Coordinates of C-alpha atoms in Angstrom, one line a residue:
M1 CA -9.7 -106.9 -14.9
F2 CA -7.2 -109.8 -14.7
K3 CA -7.9 -110.9 -18.2
R4 CA -7.6 -107.4 -19.5
L5 CA -4.2 -107.2 -17.9
L6 CA -3.1 -110.4 -19.5
T7 CA -4.2 -109.2 -23.0
Y8 CA -2.6 -105.8 -22.6
S9 CA 0.4 -106.7 -24.7
L10 CA -1.8 -107.9 -27.5
D11 CA -3.8 -104.7 -27.4
H12 CA -0.7 -102.5 -27.3
Q13 CA 1.9 -104.4 -29.2
L14 CA 4.1 -101.6 -30.4
L15 CA 4.3 -100.0 -26.9
T16 CA 5.1 -103.5 -25.4
L17 CA 7.9 -104.2 -27.9
V18 CA 9.5 -100.8 -27.5
S19 CA 9.3 -101.2 -23.7
L20 CA 10.9 -104.6 -23.8
L21 CA 13.7 -103.3 -26.1
L22 CA 14.5 -100.3 -23.8
I23 CA 14.5 -102.5 -20.7
T24 CA 16.8 -105.0 -22.5
V25 CA 19.3 -102.2 -23.5
L26 CA 19.3 -100.7 -20.0
T27 CA 19.8 -104.0 -18.2
A28 CA 22.3 -105.5 -20.7
A29 CA 24.5 -102.5 -20.1
G30 CA 25.2 -103.9 -16.6
I31 CA 26.6 -107.2 -17.9
H32 CA 30.1 -105.7 -18.3
R33 CA 30.0 -105.0 -14.5
L34 CA 29.6 -108.7 -13.7
S35 CA 32.3 -110.3 -11.5
I36 CA 33.0 -113.9 -10.7
D37 CA 33.3 -114.8 -7.0
T38 CA 34.8 -118.1 -5.9
G39 CA 36.2 -117.0 -2.6
L40 CA 35.7 -118.9 0.6
D41 CA 34.2 -115.9 2.3
S42 CA 30.8 -116.3 0.6
L43 CA 30.6 -119.8 2.0
I44 CA 30.7 -118.6 5.6
P45 CA 27.6 -117.3 7.3
A46 CA 27.7 -113.5 7.7
N47 CA 26.6 -113.9 11.4
D48 CA 29.1 -116.6 12.2
P49 CA 30.5 -115.6 15.7
M50 CA 33.8 -117.4 14.9
R51 CA 34.7 -114.8 12.3
L52 CA 36.0 -112.3 14.8
V53 CA 37.7 -115.1 16.8
Y54 CA 39.4 -116.4 13.6
E55 CA 40.7 -112.9 12.7
R56 CA 42.1 -112.4 16.2
I57 CA 43.8 -115.7 16.3
S58 CA 45.2 -115.4 12.8
S59 CA 46.6 -112.0 13.7
E60 CA 48.3 -113.6 16.7
F61 CA 49.7 -116.8 15.1
G62 CA 49.6 -116.0 11.4
T63 CA 47.3 -116.6 8.5
D64 CA 46.0 -120.1 7.5
N65 CA 46.0 -118.9 3.9
R66 CA 49.1 -120.9 2.9
T67 CA 50.3 -122.2 -0.4
I68 CA 52.5 -125.2 -0.4
I69 CA 55.1 -125.5 -3.2
Y70 CA 56.0 -129.1 -3.6
V71 CA 59.5 -129.9 -5.1
R72 CA 60.5 -133.5 -5.8
D73 CA 63.8 -134.8 -7.1
Q74 CA 65.9 -137.9 -6.5
N75 CA 69.0 -135.7 -6.4
L76 CA 67.5 -132.8 -4.5
W77 CA 70.5 -132.3 -2.1
T78 CA 73.1 -131.1 -4.6
P79 CA 74.6 -127.6 -4.5
E80 CA 73.2 -126.7 -7.9
K81 CA 69.6 -127.6 -7.1
L82 CA 69.8 -126.0 -3.6
A83 CA 71.0 -122.8 -5.3
V84 CA 67.9 -122.8 -7.5
L85 CA 65.7 -123.2 -4.4
E86 CA 67.6 -120.4 -2.7
K87 CA 66.9 -118.1 -5.6
L88 CA 63.2 -119.1 -5.6
H89 CA 63.1 -118.3 -1.8
H90 CA 64.3 -114.8 -2.4
Q91 CA 61.9 -114.3 -5.3
L92 CA 59.0 -115.4 -3.1
T93 CA 59.9 -113.2 -0.2
G94 CA 60.0 -110.2 -2.6
L95 CA 56.3 -110.5 -3.5
D96 CA 54.3 -107.7 -1.8
Y97 CA 51.5 -110.0 -0.6
V98 CA 53.7 -112.7 0.9
T99 CA 54.0 -112.3 4.6
R100 CA 56.2 -115.3 5.3
V101 CA 58.2 -118.0 3.5
D102 CA 59.0 -121.2 5.5
D103 CA 61.5 -123.5 3.7
L104 CA 65.0 -124.9 4.0
F105 CA 66.4 -121.4 4.0
S106 CA 64.3 -120.0 6.8
L107 CA 64.3 -123.0 9.2
H108 CA 66.5 -123.4 12.2
T109 CA 67.8 -126.7 13.6
I110 CA 69.4 -127.8 16.9
R111 CA 72.0 -130.5 17.2
G112 CA 73.5 -132.0 20.4
I113 CA 77.1 -133.2 19.8
D114 CA 79.8 -134.0 22.4
G115 CA 77.9 -132.3 25.3
K116 CA 77.2 -129.1 23.4
V117 CA 73.9 -128.0 21.9
D118 CA 74.3 -126.0 18.7
S119 CA 71.3 -123.9 17.5
R120 CA 71.8 -122.6 14.0
P121 CA 69.9 -122.0 10.7
L122 CA 69.6 -125.1 8.6
M123 CA 71.1 -123.1 5.7
T124 CA 71.9 -119.4 5.4
E125 CA 72.7 -119.9 1.7
A126 CA 73.0 -122.8 -0.7
P127 CA 76.1 -124.9 0.0
T128 CA 79.0 -124.8 -2.5
D129 CA 80.1 -128.4 -2.2
A130 CA 78.4 -131.8 -2.0
E131 CA 79.8 -132.6 1.5
T132 CA 78.0 -129.5 3.0
A133 CA 74.8 -130.3 1.1
L134 CA 74.9 -133.8 2.5
R135 CA 75.3 -132.5 6.1
V136 CA 72.3 -130.2 5.6
R137 CA 70.3 -133.2 4.4
Q138 CA 71.3 -135.1 7.6
D139 CA 70.4 -132.2 9.8
A140 CA 67.0 -131.9 8.2
L141 CA 66.2 -135.6 8.6
A142 CA 67.3 -135.5 12.2
N143 CA 64.8 -132.8 13.0
P144 CA 61.3 -134.2 13.7
L145 CA 59.9 -130.7 13.2
I146 CA 61.1 -130.8 9.6
V147 CA 60.4 -134.4 8.6
D148 CA 56.9 -134.9 7.1
N149 CA 56.4 -131.2 7.3
F150 CA 59.1 -129.6 5.1
V151 CA 61.0 -132.7 4.0
S152 CA 59.8 -136.2 3.1
V153 CA 61.1 -139.3 5.0
D154 CA 63.2 -140.3 2.0
A155 CA 64.5 -136.8 1.5
T156 CA 63.4 -136.6 -2.1
V157 CA 60.7 -134.0 -1.5
T158 CA 60.8 -130.6 0.1
A159 CA 58.1 -128.1 0.7
I160 CA 58.1 -124.3 0.6
I161 CA 55.2 -122.9 2.6
V162 CA 54.1 -119.4 1.5
S163 CA 51.9 -117.4 3.8
I164 CA 49.8 -114.9 1.9
R165 CA 48.1 -111.7 3.1
E166 CA 44.3 -111.7 2.7
A167 CA 42.7 -109.3 0.1
R168 CA 39.0 -110.0 0.5
N169 CA 37.8 -107.0 -1.6
D170 CA 40.0 -107.7 -4.6
N171 CA 38.2 -110.1 -6.9
D172 CA 41.3 -110.6 -9.1
F173 CA 43.7 -111.1 -6.2
N174 CA 43.8 -114.9 -6.3
A175 CA 44.3 -115.0 -10.1
Q176 CA 47.2 -112.5 -9.7
V177 CA 48.8 -114.6 -6.9
N178 CA 48.3 -117.9 -8.8
N179 CA 49.8 -116.3 -12.0
D180 CA 52.8 -114.9 -10.2
L181 CA 53.6 -118.2 -8.5
N182 CA 53.2 -120.2 -11.7
N183 CA 55.5 -117.7 -13.5
L184 CA 58.2 -118.1 -10.8
L185 CA 57.9 -121.9 -10.8
A186 CA 58.1 -122.1 -14.6
S187 CA 61.8 -121.1 -14.4
V188 CA 62.6 -123.9 -11.9
K189 CA 60.5 -126.7 -13.3
P190 CA 63.2 -127.8 -15.8
V191 CA 65.7 -128.2 -13.0
F192 CA 63.6 -130.6 -10.9
E193 CA 61.6 -133.8 -11.6
E194 CA 58.4 -132.2 -10.3
V195 CA 57.3 -128.8 -9.0
V196 CA 53.7 -127.9 -8.2
Q197 CA 51.9 -125.4 -6.0
V198 CA 48.6 -125.9 -4.2
G199 CA 46.8 -123.3 -2.1
S200 CA 43.7 -121.1 -2.0
P201 CA 44.9 -118.9 -4.9
R202 CA 45.1 -121.9 -7.2
I203 CA 41.9 -123.5 -6.0
N204 CA 39.9 -120.2 -6.4
T205 CA 41.5 -119.6 -9.8
E206 CA 40.7 -123.0 -11.2
L207 CA 37.2 -122.9 -9.7
K208 CA 36.7 -119.6 -11.5
S209 CA 38.0 -121.0 -14.8
S210 CA 35.8 -124.1 -14.4
L211 CA 32.9 -121.9 -13.7
A212 CA 33.5 -119.8 -16.8
A213 CA 33.8 -123.0 -18.9
D214 CA 30.6 -124.4 -17.6
F215 CA 28.9 -121.0 -18.1
T216 CA 29.7 -120.9 -21.8
L217 CA 28.9 -124.6 -22.3
L218 CA 25.8 -125.4 -20.3
G219 CA 23.7 -122.5 -21.6
P220 CA 24.1 -123.2 -25.3
L221 CA 23.9 -127.0 -24.6
S222 CA 20.6 -126.5 -22.7
A223 CA 19.2 -124.3 -25.5
L224 CA 20.2 -127.0 -28.1
V225 CA 18.5 -129.8 -26.1
L226 CA 15.4 -127.6 -25.7
V227 CA 15.2 -126.8 -29.4
L228 CA 15.6 -130.4 -30.4
S229 CA 13.0 -131.6 -27.8
I230 CA 10.4 -129.1 -28.9
I231 CA 10.9 -129.9 -32.6
F232 CA 10.6 -133.6 -31.8
F233 CA 7.4 -133.2 -29.7
L234 CA 5.7 -130.2 -31.2
R235 CA 7.0 -130.6 -34.8
S236 CA 7.4 -126.9 -35.3
G237 CA 10.5 -124.8 -35.9
T238 CA 8.7 -121.6 -34.8
A239 CA 7.7 -123.2 -31.5
A240 CA 11.4 -124.1 -30.9
I241 CA 12.6 -120.6 -31.6
I242 CA 10.2 -118.7 -29.3
P243 CA 11.6 -120.2 -26.0
V244 CA 15.1 -119.4 -27.2
I245 CA 14.2 -115.8 -27.7
T246 CA 12.5 -115.4 -24.3
S247 CA 15.3 -117.2 -22.6
A248 CA 18.0 -115.0 -24.2
L249 CA 16.2 -111.9 -23.1
S250 CA 15.7 -113.3 -19.6
I251 CA 19.4 -114.1 -19.4
A252 CA 20.4 -110.6 -20.5
W253 CA 18.0 -109.0 -18.0
T254 CA 19.1 -111.2 -15.2
F255 CA 22.9 -110.8 -15.6
G256 CA 22.5 -107.2 -16.4
V257 CA 20.7 -106.4 -13.2
M258 CA 23.2 -108.6 -11.3
G259 CA 25.9 -106.4 -12.7
W260 CA 24.1 -103.2 -11.7
L261 CA 23.4 -104.5 -8.2
G262 CA 26.9 -105.8 -7.7
I263 CA 25.8 -109.4 -7.3
P264 CA 28.7 -111.7 -8.4
V265 CA 28.4 -114.9 -10.4
N266 CA 29.2 -117.8 -8.0
I267 CA 29.3 -121.6 -8.2
L268 CA 25.5 -121.7 -8.0
S269 CA 24.5 -118.8 -10.2
A270 CA 26.6 -120.2 -13.0
M271 CA 23.7 -122.6 -13.7
L272 CA 21.3 -119.7 -14.2
P273 CA 21.3 -119.9 -18.0
S274 CA 20.4 -123.5 -18.0
L275 CA 17.9 -122.8 -15.2
I276 CA 16.2 -120.0 -17.2
I277 CA 16.1 -122.1 -20.4
V278 CA 14.7 -125.2 -18.8
I279 CA 12.2 -123.7 -16.3
G280 CA 11.3 -120.7 -18.4
S281 CA 10.6 -122.8 -21.5
T282 CA 7.8 -124.6 -19.5
E283 CA 5.5 -121.6 -19.7
D284 CA 6.4 -121.0 -23.4
T285 CA 5.6 -124.6 -24.2
H286 CA 2.3 -124.4 -22.4
L287 CA 1.3 -121.3 -24.3
I288 CA 2.4 -122.7 -27.7
A289 CA 0.6 -126.0 -27.1
S290 CA -2.6 -124.0 -26.2
Y291 CA -2.1 -121.9 -29.3
F292 CA -1.9 -125.0 -31.5
H293 CA -5.0 -126.4 -29.9
N294 CA -6.9 -123.2 -30.7
I295 CA -5.6 -123.0 -34.3
A296 CA -6.8 -126.6 -34.9
S297 CA -10.3 -125.9 -33.6
N298 CA -10.7 -122.5 -35.3
K299 CA -13.0 -122.1 -38.3
E300 CA -11.4 -122.4 -41.7
D301 CA -13.3 -119.4 -43.3
V302 CA -11.5 -116.6 -41.4
S303 CA -8.5 -114.7 -42.5
I304 CA -4.9 -115.7 -41.5
A305 CA -4.5 -112.6 -39.3
E306 CA -7.9 -113.2 -37.6
K307 CA -7.1 -116.9 -37.1
R308 CA -3.9 -116.0 -35.3
R309 CA -5.5 -113.3 -33.3
L310 CA -8.3 -115.5 -32.1
A311 CA -5.9 -118.4 -31.2
S312 CA -3.6 -116.0 -29.3
R313 CA -6.4 -114.4 -27.3
M314 CA -8.0 -117.8 -26.4
M315 CA -4.5 -119.0 -25.4
V316 CA -4.1 -116.0 -23.0
H317 CA -7.6 -116.4 -21.6
H318 CA -7.2 -120.1 -20.9
M319 CA -3.5 -120.3 -19.9
G320 CA -3.0 -116.9 -18.2
L321 CA -4.1 -117.8 -14.7
P322 CA -2.3 -121.2 -14.5
L323 CA 0.9 -119.5 -15.8
V324 CA 0.7 -116.7 -13.3
L325 CA 0.3 -119.3 -10.5
T326 CA 3.2 -121.3 -11.9
I327 CA 5.5 -118.3 -12.1
A328 CA 4.4 -117.1 -8.6
T329 CA 5.1 -120.5 -6.9
T330 CA 8.4 -120.9 -8.7
L331 CA 9.3 -117.4 -7.7
L332 CA 8.5 -118.2 -4.1
G333 CA 10.6 -121.4 -4.3
F334 CA 13.8 -119.5 -5.2
A335 CA 13.0 -116.5 -3.0
S336 CA 12.7 -118.7 0.1
N337 CA 16.5 -118.7 0.4
I338 CA 17.0 -115.0 0.2
F339 CA 17.3 -114.8 4.0
S340 CA 20.0 -117.5 4.2
S341 CA 23.0 -116.4 6.3
I342 CA 25.4 -117.9 3.7
G343 CA 26.3 -115.2 1.2
L344 CA 26.7 -117.6 -1.7
I345 CA 23.1 -119.0 -1.3
Q346 CA 21.7 -115.6 -0.7
D347 CA 23.2 -114.2 -3.9
F348 CA 21.9 -117.2 -5.8
A349 CA 18.4 -116.8 -4.3
I350 CA 18.3 -113.2 -5.4
S351 CA 19.6 -113.8 -8.9
S352 CA 17.4 -116.8 -9.5
T353 CA 14.3 -115.0 -8.2
L354 CA 15.0 -112.2 -10.6
A355 CA 15.5 -114.7 -13.4
I356 CA 12.1 -116.4 -12.8
L357 CA 10.4 -113.0 -12.5
F358 CA 11.9 -111.6 -15.6
N359 CA 11.3 -114.7 -17.6
G360 CA 7.6 -114.7 -16.5
I361 CA 7.2 -111.0 -17.5
I362 CA 8.8 -111.6 -20.9
T363 CA 6.9 -114.8 -21.6
L364 CA 3.4 -113.3 -20.7
T365 CA 4.1 -110.1 -22.8
L366 CA 6.2 -111.2 -25.7
V367 CA 5.0 -114.8 -26.6
P368 CA 1.4 -113.7 -27.3
I369 CA 2.7 -111.0 -29.7
L370 CA 5.0 -113.4 -31.5
L371 CA 2.3 -116.0 -32.0
D372 CA -0.2 -113.3 -33.0
R373 CA 2.2 -112.1 -35.7
F374 CA 4.2 -115.2 -36.7
G375 CA 2.4 -118.2 -35.2
P376 CA 2.2 -121.3 -37.4
L377 CA -1.2 -121.9 -39.0
R378 CA -0.8 -125.7 -39.1
N379 CA 0.4 -128.2 -36.6
R380 CA 0.8 -132.0 -36.3
I381 CA -0.2 -132.3 -32.7
Y382 CA -3.9 -131.4 -32.4
T383 CA -6.8 -132.6 -34.7
P384 CA -9.7 -130.2 -35.5
E385 CA -11.7 -132.2 -32.8
G386 CA -9.1 -131.2 -30.2
D387 CA -7.5 -134.6 -29.8
T388 CA -3.7 -135.1 -29.7
S389 CA -1.9 -137.2 -32.3
S390 CA 1.4 -138.8 -32.9
I391 CA 4.0 -139.0 -30.0
A392 CA 2.0 -136.7 -27.7
S393 CA -1.0 -139.0 -28.0
L394 CA 1.0 -142.1 -27.2
V395 CA 2.6 -140.5 -24.1
S396 CA -0.6 -139.1 -22.7
G397 CA -2.4 -142.3 -23.6
A398 CA 0.0 -144.4 -21.6
F399 CA -0.5 -142.2 -18.6
S400 CA -4.3 -142.2 -19.0
F401 CA -4.4 -146.0 -19.3
S402 CA -2.3 -146.5 -16.1
Q403 CA -4.4 -144.0 -14.2
S404 CA -7.7 -145.5 -15.2
R405 CA -6.7 -149.1 -14.9
Y406 CA -4.3 -149.2 -11.9
P407 CA -5.0 -146.1 -9.7
R408 CA -4.6 -148.0 -6.4
L409 CA -1.4 -149.7 -7.5
I410 CA 0.1 -146.4 -8.5
L411 CA -0.8 -144.8 -5.1
A412 CA 0.5 -147.9 -3.2
A413 CA 3.8 -147.9 -5.2
T414 CA 4.3 -144.2 -4.7
A415 CA 3.7 -144.6 -0.9
V416 CA 6.2 -147.5 -0.7
L417 CA 8.8 -145.5 -2.6
C418 CA 8.3 -142.4 -0.4
V419 CA 8.6 -144.5 2.8
F420 CA 11.8 -146.1 1.5
F421 CA 13.4 -142.8 0.4
I422 CA 12.4 -141.0 3.6
Y423 CA 14.4 -143.8 5.4
A424 CA 17.3 -143.2 2.9
A425 CA 17.2 -139.5 3.5
S426 CA 17.9 -140.0 7.2
K427 CA 21.5 -141.0 6.1
L428 CA 21.9 -137.8 4.1
H429 CA 24.7 -135.4 5.0
V430 CA 26.0 -132.1 3.5
T431 CA 29.6 -131.4 2.4
N432 CA 30.8 -127.9 1.6
D433 CA 34.5 -128.2 0.9
P434 CA 35.7 -126.3 -2.2
L435 CA 38.1 -129.1 -3.2
S436 CA 35.1 -131.5 -3.3
Y437 CA 33.8 -129.5 -6.3
F438 CA 36.5 -130.9 -8.5
P439 CA 36.6 -134.4 -10.0
E440 CA 39.2 -136.9 -8.7
H441 CA 41.1 -136.9 -12.0
R442 CA 41.7 -133.2 -11.9
P443 CA 45.5 -132.3 -11.6
L444 CA 44.8 -130.0 -8.7
I445 CA 43.3 -132.9 -6.7
Q446 CA 46.1 -135.2 -7.7
D447 CA 48.7 -132.6 -6.6
A448 CA 47.0 -132.2 -3.2
K449 CA 46.9 -136.0 -2.8
R450 CA 50.6 -136.2 -3.6
I451 CA 51.5 -133.6 -1.0
H452 CA 49.4 -135.4 1.5
E453 CA 51.2 -138.7 0.8
D454 CA 54.7 -137.4 0.8
L455 CA 54.5 -134.7 3.5
S456 CA 51.2 -133.7 5.2
G457 CA 47.8 -132.4 3.9
I458 CA 47.5 -129.0 2.5
K459 CA 44.6 -128.0 4.9
L460 CA 45.1 -126.9 8.4
F461 CA 43.4 -125.6 11.4
F462 CA 44.4 -124.0 14.7
I463 CA 43.8 -125.2 18.3
T464 CA 44.5 -122.4 20.7
L465 CA 44.8 -122.4 24.4
E466 CA 44.5 -119.0 26.2
T467 CA 44.8 -117.7 29.7
D468 CA 45.3 -114.3 31.3
R469 CA 48.4 -115.3 33.1
E470 CA 51.8 -114.5 31.5
K471 CA 54.4 -117.1 31.2
S472 CA 51.8 -119.9 31.6
F473 CA 53.4 -122.0 28.9
Q474 CA 56.8 -121.9 30.6
H475 CA 55.3 -124.4 33.1
P476 CA 55.9 -128.0 32.0
R477 CA 52.4 -129.1 33.2
N478 CA 50.9 -126.7 30.7
V479 CA 53.2 -127.8 27.9
Q480 CA 52.2 -131.3 28.7
K481 CA 48.6 -130.4 28.1
L482 CA 49.6 -129.5 24.5
A483 CA 51.3 -132.8 24.1
D484 CA 48.2 -134.7 25.5
I485 CA 46.0 -132.9 23.0
Q486 CA 48.3 -134.0 20.2
T487 CA 48.3 -137.6 21.5
F488 CA 44.5 -137.6 21.3
I489 CA 44.7 -136.2 17.7
K490 CA 47.2 -138.9 16.8
N491 CA 44.9 -141.6 18.2
Q492 CA 42.0 -140.3 16.2
G493 CA 43.9 -141.4 13.1
A494 CA 42.2 -138.8 10.9
F495 CA 44.8 -136.0 10.7
D496 CA 48.2 -136.0 9.1
R497 CA 50.3 -134.0 11.5
S498 CA 50.1 -131.7 14.5
I499 CA 52.9 -129.3 15.7
S500 CA 53.0 -127.2 18.9
L501 CA 55.4 -125.7 21.4
A502 CA 55.6 -129.2 23.0
D503 CA 57.3 -130.6 19.9
H504 CA 59.9 -127.9 19.9
L505 CA 60.8 -128.4 23.5
A506 CA 60.8 -132.2 23.2
F507 CA 63.2 -131.9 20.3
V508 CA 65.6 -129.6 22.2
N509 CA 65.4 -131.9 25.3
R510 CA 66.4 -134.9 23.1
E511 CA 69.4 -133.0 21.6
F512 CA 70.4 -131.7 25.1
R513 CA 70.4 -135.2 26.4
E514 CA 72.0 -136.6 23.2
D515 CA 69.4 -139.3 23.3
E516 CA 68.1 -140.5 19.9
G517 CA 65.3 -142.4 21.6
M518 CA 61.8 -141.2 22.5
L519 CA 61.0 -137.5 22.6
T520 CA 60.2 -136.3 26.1
L521 CA 59.4 -132.9 27.6
P522 CA 61.7 -131.0 30.0
E523 CA 60.8 -131.6 33.6
S524 CA 61.2 -128.1 35.1
R525 CA 60.3 -124.5 34.3
E526 CA 63.9 -123.5 34.4
L527 CA 64.7 -126.0 31.6
V528 CA 61.8 -124.9 29.6
S529 CA 63.0 -121.3 29.8
Q530 CA 66.5 -122.3 28.9
F531 CA 65.4 -124.5 26.0
L532 CA 63.3 -121.6 24.5
L533 CA 66.5 -119.6 24.1
F534 CA 67.7 -122.1 21.5
F535 CA 64.9 -121.0 19.1
H536 CA 64.8 -118.0 16.9
R537 CA 61.6 -116.0 17.7
S538 CA 60.3 -116.6 14.1
D539 CA 60.4 -120.3 14.8
L540 CA 57.8 -119.9 17.6
D541 CA 55.6 -117.1 16.2
S542 CA 53.0 -119.7 15.0
Y543 CA 53.0 -121.7 18.2
V544 CA 53.2 -119.4 21.3
S545 CA 52.5 -115.7 22.0
H546 CA 55.2 -113.3 23.1
D547 CA 54.0 -113.2 26.7
M548 CA 53.6 -117.0 26.7
S549 CA 50.0 -116.8 27.8
K550 CA 48.6 -118.3 24.5
A551 CA 49.7 -121.4 22.7
N552 CA 48.7 -122.8 19.3
I553 CA 48.6 -126.3 17.8
I554 CA 48.7 -126.4 14.0
V555 CA 46.9 -129.4 12.6
R556 CA 47.4 -130.4 9.0
H557 CA 45.1 -132.8 7.2
N558 CA 43.7 -133.9 3.8
I559 CA 40.0 -134.4 4.6
H560 CA 37.7 -133.1 1.9
D561 CA 34.3 -134.2 3.3
S562 CA 32.7 -131.7 5.6
H563 CA 30.7 -134.3 7.4
T564 CA 33.8 -136.4 8.2
L565 CA 35.9 -133.4 9.2
N566 CA 33.2 -132.0 11.5
K567 CA 32.8 -135.3 13.2
Y568 CA 36.5 -135.5 14.2
V569 CA 36.6 -131.8 15.1
K570 CA 33.5 -132.3 17.4
E571 CA 35.4 -135.2 19.1
L572 CA 38.3 -132.8 19.7
E573 CA 36.0 -130.1 21.1
Q574 CA 34.6 -132.6 23.6
A575 CA 37.9 -134.0 24.6
I576 CA 40.1 -130.9 24.9
P577 CA 38.2 -129.4 28.0
Q578 CA 38.7 -132.8 29.8
I579 CA 42.4 -132.7 29.0
V580 CA 43.2 -129.0 29.9
G581 CA 40.5 -128.4 32.5
N582 CA 38.9 -125.0 33.2
E583 CA 42.2 -123.1 33.4
F584 CA 42.3 -122.4 29.7
K585 CA 39.9 -121.0 27.1
T586 CA 40.2 -123.3 24.0
T587 CA 39.3 -122.6 20.4
I588 CA 39.4 -124.6 17.3
V589 CA 39.3 -122.4 14.2
S590 CA 40.3 -121.8 10.6
E591 CA 38.7 -120.4 7.5
N592 CA 38.3 -123.9 6.1
L593 CA 36.6 -125.1 9.3
M594 CA 34.1 -122.2 9.2
V595 CA 33.3 -123.2 5.6
N596 CA 32.8 -126.8 6.6
Q597 CA 30.8 -126.1 9.7
A598 CA 28.5 -123.9 7.6
A599 CA 27.4 -127.1 5.8
E600 CA 25.7 -128.3 9.0
S601 CA 23.5 -125.2 9.3
L602 CA 22.7 -125.4 5.6
M603 CA 20.5 -128.5 6.0
V604 CA 18.5 -127.0 8.8
A605 CA 18.0 -123.7 6.9
Q606 CA 16.8 -125.6 3.8
V607 CA 14.3 -127.6 5.8
K608 CA 12.9 -124.4 7.4
S609 CA 12.7 -122.5 4.0
L610 CA 11.1 -125.6 2.3
S611 CA 8.5 -125.8 5.1
I612 CA 7.6 -122.2 4.8
L613 CA 7.4 -122.4 1.0
L614 CA 5.1 -125.4 1.0
F615 CA 2.8 -123.7 3.5
A616 CA 2.7 -120.6 1.3
I617 CA 1.9 -122.7 -1.8
F618 CA -0.8 -124.5 0.2
L619 CA -2.4 -121.2 1.1
I620 CA -2.2 -119.8 -2.4
M621 CA -3.7 -122.9 -4.0
S622 CA -6.4 -123.2 -1.4
A623 CA -7.4 -119.6 -1.8
M624 CA -7.3 -119.8 -5.6
Y625 CA -9.5 -123.0 -5.8
T626 CA -11.4 -122.1 -2.6
S627 CA -10.7 -125.6 -1.4
F628 CA -8.3 -126.9 1.3
K629 CA -8.4 -130.3 -0.4
G630 CA -7.3 -128.7 -3.7
G631 CA -4.4 -127.0 -1.8
L632 CA -3.3 -130.3 -0.4
I633 CA -3.5 -132.1 -3.7
S634 CA -1.5 -129.4 -5.3
L635 CA 1.4 -130.1 -2.9
A636 CA 1.7 -133.8 -4.0
P637 CA 3.7 -133.1 -7.2
A638 CA 6.0 -130.8 -5.3
V639 CA 6.6 -132.9 -2.2
I640 CA 6.9 -136.4 -3.7
P641 CA 9.8 -135.5 -6.1
I642 CA 11.7 -133.9 -3.2
V643 CA 11.3 -137.0 -1.1
L644 CA 12.5 -139.3 -3.9
M645 CA 15.4 -137.0 -4.7

């Protein structure tokens, strides 16, 4: 029954070819529906409880989806250049998806002069003379909330921070935002020495373009390597063409079905063409090698058609079962991740499982027909006696010699390597930051590094303190807790900058006292209430709620490694309750943090899925060979490479 099923395509060749053609047409029609997804949302587990918390906090204190426009010029503070920045400010605020623009034209400052405290906008419009521009520069440098945040210490760099409304269901949103920002900046770049923008829209857009470039390069490159390798080892042009045909059909089926099912191409599934070509060609090569062996051992006195027919049927009879087992175990391997909570991995698991399944079906049905009709009648690999010759003989001979002469040495060396690499694996950690996907020389990475060096890192997260009591953060003792948390952050030495309500109040207190020395907090609730009046409400929106029951610390950093970032965040999570006590509910959250923290669960999930997979393979092999020992031996070539890797 099983052999009859395997030879069905040979017995019904026309029906099989028509069926394959129809399926190809139907599936390929879905390719135009394919989309590319490089958003952060797919990197966050669907069941992450912090999602709702993040959405609530971001609705209270503003989004963390912020793009930083970096402007550098030695003569930045001239009326002409400030006028250009003013025009850019108005253009940015006019974009539909921009919720807020923080820059020199939206900031307020406070100056204490001659016993008076003056609260005013840093600039309402660009100054018309050099003297006013110089005064604005001095006001900016005197404000600790602005320095290293919006203006560099040497005043040659300023930042425009653009807060962007989320549009999760629009796949082209990031490209649109990035394109609009670049078009606006193109008009101001000739005026300044350097103008760049870095944020989620640019990161996602460049990730998508890199993905598309890899997609178009790696598939053809893999096919070329495959063809050259087969020609070199099997010495047959026909043998090289057959895997390309089956791989091309498999790719069309896979991406067509992905399009119909709405599964996007992501940073993992972009490798599918190479995966299909490399893994799929294994079955093709086994079949072709078996066909060559049969052709070499067939009698010379039969017709060409009969010779091909006999070789093809013997090939299917001998190789059918091993290939079905290979396809099944490979299928299980990729399918084991389908139940991952991370959308990106789940989508890849589904698409790769489909790819292996489709390639297996195409290989087992199409390759026997192609060899039966067009298979080579001569080969340089097998002799009529069934022996291999040339390069294949040398390779197999080398392995046979080592196996027969030094079996114990090979086993001992393998065991030593496994022990060493198991020890090395204990130091393994996962990182999941999108910026880490780019090489260091990429302009995007260099721009992010420059912003970090001259101002503060482009990444941020929120630390929120919440209580049910209104006006809680008008009490100096509670404001002091914010300052104590920031002191701990500073002592960690990992993050670039933190800003909270405490910084704002300490700044006003300094100006009120006309003391250029150390920043200190006001001592009484009355002073806190008075000092808050010096701020425009928009200055405090990101730091304290309207009823003063919730406070927020914004932390900026430039850490790209998830493992490192998670370590410092965990230190914070342990220290904050000791600083604030039980009075406040504390949360540390941002979209970037959720992405990074997902990396930690990734390792555990992979260990679980791998264990289940190995157990399943053990059961399949033990049942197939009716031997538990056979099942254990079959695991060795699967487990050892994983350990070494």
